[in-house]
């Protein structure tokens, strides 16, 4: 193979991908069989199989037991708005983040005390195993799960205070900034890091994806005078949503 030349299975996958994108193979159409791919492209069974695997890994096609492989209907990506924290009113951070698109979301949550895993402890600046309040969320838009979040707050900060449980008490459901202010902790900085990875099986079950689907992961941490007071991982399906940041220019 000369420099720059693609392997045969990638060339076949690329041509089939083009047909899917331009509509020659529309949604719900059956993908050519392995035998037909072999004949049309003059390749081996192994190449034909690998080309189909590429399209499946990209989420362009899906296998149906006993029926074959079909082109998936691709969702039109929707925006998840992210911005600097905005105070005022009873709006939750979830509603604030969707305010620009006029979305109306609901969510489910559960909180429990846990020992901080090593990576979370590093983000919070505490020792591994130190007690944190871990809260898991499933956010829904029109009933469809669209975002997951797991939050960790050091109990050294919130323990035995009215805001120890993020979704209960007088400030239940309020954002981190308002809840911390209620115990005289002034949040003055927030950092977000965005990455992508294949979704975990348990995430894709909740989000309605298939194995191999990519998710966007937002690692967010709130700070008060240099001390981390909350960190969270927010998980969004990459094929259905785009992150839109609205940040002030200073």
CSV table of N, CA and C in Angstrom, one decimal, residues 78-153:
chain,number,residue,atom,x,y,z
A,78,UNK,N,-29.4,19.0,18.4
A,78,UNK,CA,-30.0,20.2,19.1
A,78,UNK,C,-29.0,20.8,20.0
A,79,UNK,N,-29.2,22.0,20.4
A,79,UNK,CA,-28.2,22.7,21.2
A,79,UNK,C,-28.5,22.5,22.7
A,80,UNK,N,-27.4,22.4,23.4
A,80,UNK,CA,-27.5,22.5,24.9
A,80,UNK,C,-26.7,23.8,25.2
A,81,UNK,N,-27.4,24.8,25.6
A,81,UNK,CA,-26.7,26.1,25.9
A,81,UNK,C,-26.0,26.1,27.2
A,82,UNK,N,-24.7,26.5,27.1
A,82,UNK,CA,-23.9,26.6,28.3
A,82,UNK,C,-23.5,28.1,28.4
A,83,UNK,N,-23.4,28.6,29.7
A,83,UNK,CA,-23.0,30.0,29.8
A,83,UNK,C,-22.5,30.3,31.2
A,84,UNK,N,-22.0,31.5,31.5
A,84,UNK,CA,-21.7,31.8,32.8
A,84,UNK,C,-22.9,31.8,33.7
A,85,UNK,N,-22.7,31.6,35.0
A,85,UNK,CA,-23.8,31.5,35.9
A,85,UNK,C,-24.7,32.7,35.9
A,86,UNK,N,-26.0,32.6,35.9
A,86,UNK,CA,-26.9,33.7,36.0
A,86,UNK,C,-27.8,33.6,37.3
A,87,UNK,N,-27.7,34.6,38.1
A,87,UNK,CA,-28.5,34.5,39.3
A,87,UNK,C,-29.9,35.1,39.1
A,88,UNK,N,-30.8,34.9,40.1
A,88,UNK,CA,-32.1,35.5,40.0
A,88,UNK,C,-33.2,34.5,39.7
A,89,UNK,N,-34.3,34.6,40.4
A,89,UNK,CA,-35.4,33.7,40.2
A,89,UNK,C,-35.2,32.3,40.8
A,90,UNK,N,-36.1,31.4,40.5
A,90,UNK,CA,-36.0,30.1,41.0
A,90,UNK,C,-35.5,29.1,40.0
A,91,UNK,N,-35.0,29.6,38.9
A,91,UNK,CA,-34.5,28.7,37.8
A,91,UNK,C,-33.4,27.9,38.2
A,92,UNK,N,-33.4,26.6,37.9
A,92,UNK,CA,-32.3,25.7,38.2
A,92,UNK,C,-31.3,25.8,37.1
A,93,UNK,N,-30.0,25.4,37.4
A,93,UNK,CA,-29.0,25.4,36.4
A,93,UNK,C,-29.4,24.8,35.1
A,94,UNK,N,-30.1,23.6,35.2
A,94,UNK,CA,-30.5,22.9,34.0
A,94,UNK,C,-31.4,23.8,33.1
A,95,UNK,N,-32.4,24.5,33.8
A,95,UNK,CA,-33.3,25.4,33.0
A,95,UNK,C,-32.5,26.6,32.5
A,96,UNK,N,-31.5,27.1,33.2
A,96,UNK,CA,-30.7,28.2,32.8
A,96,UNK,C,-29.9,27.8,31.5
A,97,UNK,N,-29.4,26.6,31.5
A,97,UNK,CA,-28.6,26.2,30.4
A,97,UNK,C,-29.4,26.0,29.1
A,98,UNK,N,-30.7,25.7,29.3
A,98,UNK,CA,-31.6,25.6,28.1
A,98,UNK,C,-32.4,26.8,27.8
A,99,UNK,N,-32.2,27.8,28.5
A,99,UNK,CA,-33.1,29.0,28.4
A,99,UNK,C,-33.1,29.6,27.0
A,100,UNK,N,-31.9,29.6,26.3
A,100,UNK,CA,-31.9,30.1,25.0
A,100,UNK,C,-32.7,29.4,23.9
A,101,UNK,N,-32.9,28.1,24.1
A,101,UNK,CA,-33.7,27.3,23.2
A,101,UNK,C,-35.1,27.1,23.6
A,102,UNK,N,-35.5,27.7,24.8
A,102,UNK,CA,-36.8,27.6,25.3
A,102,UNK,C,-37.3,26.2,25.7
A,103,UNK,N,-36.3,25.4,26.0
A,103,UNK,CA,-36.6,24.0,26.4
A,103,UNK,C,-37.3,24.0,27.8
A,104,UNK,N,-38.1,23.0,28.0
A,104,UNK,CA,-38.7,22.8,29.4
A,104,UNK,C,-38.3,21.4,29.8
A,105,UNK,N,-37.4,21.3,30.7
A,105,UNK,CA,-36.9,20.0,31.1
A,105,UNK,C,-37.4,19.5,32.5
A,106,UNK,N,-37.3,18.2,32.7
A,106,UNK,CA,-37.6,17.6,34.0
A,106,UNK,C,-36.3,16.8,34.3
A,107,UNK,N,-36.2,16.4,35.6
A,107,UNK,CA,-35.1,15.6,36.0
A,107,UNK,C,-35.4,14.7,37.2
A,108,UNK,N,-34.6,13.6,37.3
A,108,UNK,CA,-34.7,12.8,38.4
A,108,UNK,C,-33.3,12.8,39.1
A,109,UNK,N,-33.2,12.6,40.4
A,109,UNK,CA,-32.0,12.6,41.1
A,109,UNK,C,-32.0,11.7,42.3
A,110,UNK,N,-30.8,11.3,42.7
A,110,UNK,CA,-30.6,10.6,43.9
A,110,UNK,C,-29.3,10.9,44.5
A,111,UNK,N,-29.2,11.1,45.8
A,111,UNK,CA,-28.0,11.5,46.5
A,111,UNK,C,-27.6,10.4,47.5
A,112,UNK,N,-26.3,10.2,47.7
A,112,UNK,CA,-25.8,9.3,48.7
A,112,UNK,C,-24.4,9.7,49.1
A,113,UNK,N,-24.0,9.4,50.3
A,113,UNK,CA,-22.6,9.6,50.8
A,113,UNK,C,-21.7,8.5,50.2
A,114,UNK,N,-20.5,8.9,49.8
A,114,UNK,CA,-19.6,7.9,49.3
A,114,UNK,C,-18.1,8.4,49.5
A,115,UNK,N,-17.2,7.5,49.3
A,115,UNK,CA,-15.8,7.9,49.4
A,115,UNK,C,-15.4,8.4,48.0
A,116,UNK,N,-14.6,9.5,48.0
A,116,UNK,CA,-14.2,10.1,46.7
A,116,UNK,C,-13.2,9.2,46.0
A,117,UNK,N,-13.5,8.8,44.7
A,117,UNK,CA,-12.6,8.0,43.9
A,117,UNK,C,-11.3,8.9,43.7
A,118,UNK,N,-10.2,8.3,43.3
A,118,UNK,CA,-9.0,9.0,43.2
A,118,UNK,C,-9.0,10.2,42.2
A,119,UNK,N,-9.7,10.0,41.0
A,119,UNK,CA,-9.7,11.1,40.1
A,119,UNK,C,-10.6,12.3,40.6
A,120,UNK,N,-11.7,11.9,41.2
A,120,UNK,CA,-12.6,13.0,41.8
A,120,UNK,C,-11.9,13.7,43.0
A,121,UNK,N,-11.2,12.9,43.8
A,121,UNK,CA,-10.4,13.5,44.9
A,121,UNK,C,-9.4,14.5,44.4
A,122,UNK,N,-8.7,14.2,43.3
A,122,UNK,CA,-7.8,15.1,42.7
A,122,UNK,C,-8.4,16.4,42.2
A,123,UNK,N,-9.6,16.2,41.6
A,123,UNK,CA,-10.3,17.4,41.1
A,123,UNK,C,-10.7,18.3,42.3
A,124,UNK,N,-11.1,17.7,43.4
A,124,UNK,CA,-11.6,18.4,44.6
A,124,UNK,C,-10.5,18.9,45.5
A,125,UNK,N,-9.3,18.4,45.3
A,125,UNK,CA,-8.2,18.7,46.1
A,125,UNK,C,-8.3,18.1,47.5
A,126,UNK,N,-8.8,16.9,47.6
A,126,UNK,CA,-8.9,16.2,48.8
A,126,UNK,C,-8.3,14.8,48.7
A,127,UNK,N,-8.2,14.1,49.8
A,127,UNK,CA,-7.6,12.8,49.8
A,127,UNK,C,-8.6,11.7,49.2
A,128,UNK,N,-8.1,10.7,48.5
A,128,UNK,CA,-9.0,9.7,48.0
A,128,UNK,C,-9.6,9.0,49.2
A,129,UNK,N,-10.9,8.7,49.0
A,129,UNK,CA,-11.7,8.1,50.1
A,129,UNK,C,-12.4,9.0,51.1
A,130,UNK,N,-12.0,10.3,51.0
A,130,UNK,CA,-12.7,11.3,51.9
A,130,UNK,C,-14.2,11.3,51.5
A,131,UNK,N,-15.0,11.6,52.5
A,131,UNK,CA,-16.4,11.6,52.2
A,131,UNK,C,-17.0,12.7,51.4
A,132,UNK,N,-17.8,12.3,50.4
A,132,UNK,CA,-18.4,13.3,49.5
A,132,UNK,C,-19.9,13.0,49.4
A,133,UNK,N,-20.7,14.0,49.0
A,133,UNK,CA,-22.1,13.7,48.7
A,133,UNK,C,-22.1,13.6,47.2
A,134,UNK,N,-22.5,12.4,46.7
A,134,UNK,CA,-22.6,12.1,45.3
A,134,UNK,C,-24.1,12.1,44.9
A,135,UNK,N,-24.3,12.9,43.9
A,135,UNK,CA,-25.7,13.0,43.4
A,135,UNK,C,-25.7,12.7,41.9
A,136,UNK,N,-26.6,11.8,41.5
A,136,UNK,CA,-26.7,11.4,40.1
A,136,UNK,C,-28.0,12.0,39.6
A,137,UNK,N,-28.0,12.5,38.3
A,137,UNK,CA,-29.1,13.1,37.7
A,137,UNK,C,-29.4,12.5,36.3
A,138,UNK,N,-30.7,12.4,36.0
A,138,UNK,CA,-31.1,12.1,34.6
A,138,UNK,C,-32.0,13.2,34.2
A,139,UNK,N,-31.5,14.0,33.2
A,139,UNK,CA,-32.3,15.2,32.7
A,139,UNK,C,-33.0,14.8,31.4
A,140,UNK,N,-34.3,15.2,31.4
A,140,UNK,CA,-35.2,14.8,30.2
A,140,UNK,C,-35.7,16.1,29.6
A,141,UNK,N,-35.9,16.0,28.3
A,141,UNK,CA,-36.5,17.1,27.5
A,141,UNK,C,-37.7,16.4,26.7
A,142,UNK,N,-38.9,16.8,27.0
A,142,UNK,CA,-40.1,16.2,26.5
A,142,UNK,C,-40.1,14.7,26.7
A,143,UNK,N,-39.7,14.3,27.9
A,143,UNK,CA,-39.7,12.9,28.3
A,143,UNK,C,-38.5,12.1,27.8
A,144,UNK,N,-37.7,12.6,26.9
A,144,UNK,CA,-36.5,11.9,26.4
A,144,UNK,C,-35.3,12.2,27.2
A,145,UNK,N,-34.6,11.2,27.7
A,145,UNK,CA,-33.3,11.4,28.4
A,145,UNK,C,-32.3,12.1,27.5
A,146,UNK,N,-31.8,13.3,27.8
A,146,UNK,CA,-30.9,14.0,27.0
A,146,UNK,C,-29.6,14.3,27.6
A,147,UNK,N,-29.5,14.1,28.9
A,147,UNK,CA,-28.2,14.5,29.6
A,147,UNK,C,-28.2,13.7,31.0
A,148,UNK,N,-27.0,13.3,31.3
A,148,UNK,CA,-26.7,12.7,32.6
A,148,UNK,C,-25.7,13.5,33.3
A,149,UNK,N,-25.8,13.5,34.6
A,149,UNK,CA,-24.8,14.2,35.4
A,149,UNK,C,-24.5,13.5,36.7
A,150,UNK,N,-23.3,13.5,37.2
A,150,UNK,CA,-22.9,13.0,38.5
A,150,UNK,C,-22.1,14.1,39.2
A,151,UNK,N,-22.6,14.5,40.3
A,151,UNK,CA,-22.0,15.6,41.1
A,151,UNK,C,-21.4,15.1,42.4
A,152,UNK,N,-20.2,15.7,42.8
A,152,UNK,CA,-19.6,15.3,44.0
A,152,UNK,C,-19.3,16.6,44.8
A,153,UNK,N,-19.7,16.6,46.1
A,153,UNK,CA,-19.4,17.8,46.9
A,153,UNK,C,-18.8,17.3,48.2
